[in-house]
Amino acid sequence: MNDFEIIPMTPSHVDEVARLHQRCFPDYFLTHLGQTFLRRYYLEFCRHSTDYALVACCKTGDPVAGVVVGSADAQAHFRSLYRRNMLLFAPLVGWRVIVDSTIRRAIWQRMAHLRAAARSVIPGFRKPASAPLSDKGPKNQCPMRLLGIAVAPEYRGSGLAARLTECFETLLRQAGHPRVGLSVLPENQRAIAFYRKTGWQVTHASEAGSWFEKDL
């Protein structure tokens, strides 16, 4: 793993990170929204002091091999994302609903995000700031969230994911965060095993997924 350096993600990394996401998660909801959505999604992590994002870059100049992103205020992050991009996202998502069966099946499972999008642009359409973005998880969640991690398929099992999460945890600790949480879909057993192995504790589990937290 000495062939990689872990550095803060910048806007110059976003195109490669979006392509990496597509390679790592070909069946995921966000992937089916397309590269334009993914680029805007990851670019938002470069805009806020409460967001954190690291990439693993090969010293030989190859494409980004890994990424980890998170936020201390996920609700504010997503409100900003939707408000900034609503004119682009609305027709894009509408078109995907028409042509993509994956989006049609999954869209109603993301009602919390649809409401967040509406709140970002409709005055008075508000919700208490302390309310969780997800409808399915525990009500009292650690505010600092690891929102996503991806490692190129050819580097899985190499230790790069562990190094990325260690660097991410160090970054959060240095920023004064005492604890971090995340959630995992139930079908992602590889990720669940990884987090259990690396010291994360399950705080909630249901048919919707598993929620983990870790002291920093």
Coordinates of C-alpha atoms in Angstrom, one line a residue:
M1 CA 0.0 0.0 0.0
N2 CA 3.0 2.3 -0.1
D3 CA 2.2 2.9 -3.8
F4 CA -0.7 5.1 -2.7
E5 CA -1.0 8.4 -1.0
I6 CA -4.1 9.4 0.8
I7 CA -4.9 13.1 0.2
P8 CA -7.9 15.4 0.5
M9 CA -10.3 15.2 -2.4
T10 CA -10.4 18.3 -4.6
P11 CA -12.7 19.2 -7.5
S12 CA -10.0 17.9 -9.9
H13 CA -10.6 14.4 -8.5
V14 CA -14.4 14.4 -9.0
D15 CA -14.6 13.0 -12.5
E16 CA -12.4 10.0 -11.6
V17 CA -14.2 9.5 -8.3
A18 CA -17.6 9.4 -10.2
R19 CA -16.2 6.8 -12.6
L20 CA -14.8 4.8 -9.6
H21 CA -18.3 4.8 -8.0
Q22 CA -19.8 3.5 -11.2
R23 CA -17.3 0.7 -11.3
C24 CA -17.7 -0.3 -7.7
F25 CA -21.5 0.0 -7.4
P26 CA -23.0 -0.7 -10.8
D27 CA -26.3 -1.8 -9.3
Y28 CA -26.7 1.1 -6.8
F29 CA -29.5 3.7 -7.0
L30 CA -27.0 6.7 -7.3
T31 CA -25.2 4.9 -10.1
H32 CA -28.4 4.6 -12.1
L33 CA -28.8 8.4 -11.9
G34 CA -25.8 8.7 -14.1
Q35 CA -22.4 10.3 -14.2
T36 CA -23.7 13.9 -14.2
F37 CA -25.5 13.2 -10.9
L38 CA -22.5 11.4 -9.4
R39 CA -20.1 14.3 -10.3
R40 CA -22.3 16.8 -8.6
Y41 CA -22.8 14.5 -5.6
Y42 CA -19.1 14.2 -5.0
L43 CA -18.3 17.8 -5.8
E44 CA -20.5 18.9 -2.9
F45 CA -18.1 17.2 -0.5
C46 CA -15.5 19.7 -1.6
R47 CA -17.6 22.8 -0.7
H48 CA -18.3 22.6 3.1
S49 CA -16.2 22.8 6.2
T50 CA -18.4 20.1 7.9
D51 CA -17.7 17.6 5.1
Y52 CA -14.7 15.4 4.8
A53 CA -13.4 13.5 1.8
L54 CA -10.2 11.6 1.0
V55 CA -8.9 9.9 -2.1
A56 CA -6.3 7.2 -2.6
C57 CA -4.1 8.2 -5.5
C58 CA -1.5 5.9 -7.1
K59 CA 2.0 7.5 -7.1
T60 CA 2.5 6.3 -10.7
G61 CA -0.3 8.6 -11.9
D62 CA -3.0 6.0 -12.4
P63 CA -6.7 6.9 -11.8
V64 CA -8.0 7.4 -8.2
A65 CA -8.1 3.9 -6.6
G66 CA -10.3 4.7 -3.6
V67 CA -12.4 7.4 -1.9
V68 CA -14.1 7.9 1.4
V69 CA -16.6 10.7 2.2
G70 CA -18.5 11.9 5.2
S71 CA -20.2 14.8 6.9
A72 CA -20.8 16.2 10.3
D73 CA -24.1 17.7 9.1
A74 CA -25.5 15.3 6.4
Q75 CA -28.9 17.2 6.3
A76 CA -27.2 20.5 5.5
H77 CA -25.0 18.7 3.0
F78 CA -27.9 17.3 1.1
R79 CA -30.0 20.4 1.3
S80 CA -27.2 22.3 -0.2
L81 CA -26.7 19.7 -2.9
Y82 CA -30.4 19.7 -3.9
R83 CA -30.7 23.5 -3.7
R84 CA -27.6 24.1 -5.9
N85 CA -28.6 21.5 -8.5
M86 CA -32.4 21.4 -8.5
L87 CA -32.8 22.7 -12.0
L88 CA -30.5 20.0 -13.2
F89 CA -31.6 17.1 -11.0
A90 CA -35.4 17.5 -11.4
P91 CA -35.5 16.6 -15.2
L92 CA -32.6 14.2 -14.9
V93 CA -34.3 12.1 -12.2
G94 CA -37.7 12.5 -13.9
W95 CA -36.2 11.0 -17.1
R96 CA -34.5 8.2 -15.2
V97 CA -37.8 7.3 -13.6
I98 CA -39.3 6.9 -17.1
V99 CA -36.5 4.9 -18.7
D100 CA -34.8 3.0 -15.7
S101 CA -36.7 0.3 -13.9
T102 CA -34.2 0.3 -11.0
I103 CA -35.0 3.9 -10.3
R104 CA -38.7 3.3 -10.5
R105 CA -38.5 0.4 -8.0
A106 CA -36.3 2.4 -5.6
I107 CA -37.5 5.9 -5.7
W108 CA -40.2 5.5 -3.1
Q109 CA -37.6 4.0 -0.7
R110 CA -35.9 7.4 -0.7
M111 CA -38.8 9.6 0.4
A112 CA -36.7 11.3 3.0
H113 CA -34.4 12.5 0.3
L114 CA -37.3 13.6 -1.9
R115 CA -38.6 15.6 1.1
A116 CA -35.1 17.1 1.7
A117 CA -35.0 18.1 -2.0
A118 CA -38.4 19.8 -1.6
R119 CA -37.4 21.6 1.6
S120 CA -34.3 22.9 -0.1
V121 CA -36.3 25.0 -2.6
I122 CA -39.9 25.4 -1.2
P123 CA -40.2 28.1 1.6
G124 CA -42.0 26.8 4.6
F125 CA -41.5 23.1 3.7
R126 CA -39.3 22.5 6.7
K127 CA -38.5 19.8 9.2
P128 CA -36.8 20.1 12.6
A129 CA -33.0 20.2 12.1
S130 CA -32.5 17.4 14.6
A131 CA -34.6 14.9 12.6
P132 CA -32.7 12.2 10.8
L133 CA -32.5 12.2 7.0
S134 CA -33.3 8.5 6.8
D135 CA -36.8 7.3 7.8
K136 CA -35.5 3.7 8.5
G137 CA -32.6 4.1 10.9
P138 CA -32.5 4.8 14.7
K139 CA -33.7 8.2 15.7
N140 CA -30.7 9.1 17.8
Q141 CA -27.7 8.7 15.5
C142 CA -24.1 10.0 15.9
P143 CA -24.1 13.3 13.8
M144 CA -20.7 12.6 12.2
R145 CA -21.4 10.1 9.4
L146 CA -19.2 8.1 7.1
L147 CA -21.4 8.4 4.0
G148 CA -19.5 6.3 1.5
I149 CA -16.3 4.4 0.7
A150 CA -15.2 2.8 -2.5
V151 CA -12.1 0.9 -3.6
A152 CA -11.4 -0.1 -7.1
P153 CA -12.2 -3.8 -7.7
E154 CA -8.6 -4.7 -8.5
Y155 CA -7.5 -3.4 -5.0
R156 CA -10.1 -5.1 -2.9
G157 CA -8.5 -7.3 -0.2
S158 CA -5.2 -5.4 -0.5
G159 CA -5.7 -3.4 2.7
L160 CA -6.5 -0.1 0.9
A161 CA -10.0 0.2 2.4
A162 CA -8.6 -0.2 5.9
R163 CA -6.0 2.4 5.2
L164 CA -8.6 4.8 3.8
T165 CA -10.8 4.4 6.9
E166 CA -7.9 4.8 9.3
C167 CA -6.9 8.0 7.6
F168 CA -10.5 9.2 7.6
E169 CA -10.8 8.4 11.4
T170 CA -7.6 10.3 12.0
L171 CA -8.9 13.3 10.1
L172 CA -12.1 13.3 12.1
R173 CA -10.2 12.9 15.4
Q174 CA -8.0 15.8 14.6
A175 CA -11.1 17.9 13.8
G176 CA -12.4 17.2 17.3
H177 CA -15.1 14.5 16.5
P178 CA -15.3 11.9 19.3
R179 CA -17.4 9.4 17.4
V180 CA -18.5 8.5 13.9
G181 CA -21.4 6.4 12.5
L182 CA -22.4 4.8 9.3
S183 CA -25.1 2.5 7.8
V184 CA -24.8 -0.5 5.5
L185 CA -27.4 -2.1 3.2
P186 CA -28.3 -5.7 4.4
E187 CA -27.1 -7.3 1.2
N188 CA -23.6 -5.8 1.5
Q189 CA -22.2 -8.6 3.7
R190 CA -18.7 -7.9 2.7
A191 CA -18.9 -4.3 4.1
I192 CA -20.6 -5.5 7.3
A193 CA -17.8 -8.1 7.9
F194 CA -15.2 -5.4 7.2
Y195 CA -16.7 -2.9 9.7
R196 CA -17.0 -5.6 12.4
K197 CA -13.4 -6.6 11.8
T198 CA -12.1 -3.0 12.1
G199 CA -13.7 -2.2 15.4
W200 CA -17.1 -0.8 14.6
Q201 CA -20.0 -1.6 16.9
V202 CA -23.5 -2.4 15.7
T203 CA -26.0 0.0 17.2
H204 CA -29.1 -1.0 15.3
A205 CA -30.0 -3.7 12.8
S206 CA -33.2 -4.3 10.8
E207 CA -34.3 -5.6 7.4
A208 CA -33.4 -2.1 6.1
G209 CA -29.7 -2.4 7.1
S210 CA -27.2 -2.3 9.8
W211 CA -26.0 0.9 11.7
F212 CA -22.5 1.1 13.2
E213 CA -20.7 3.5 15.3
K214 CA -17.0 3.8 16.4
D215 CA -15.3 5.8 19.1
L216 CA -12.4 7.9 17.9

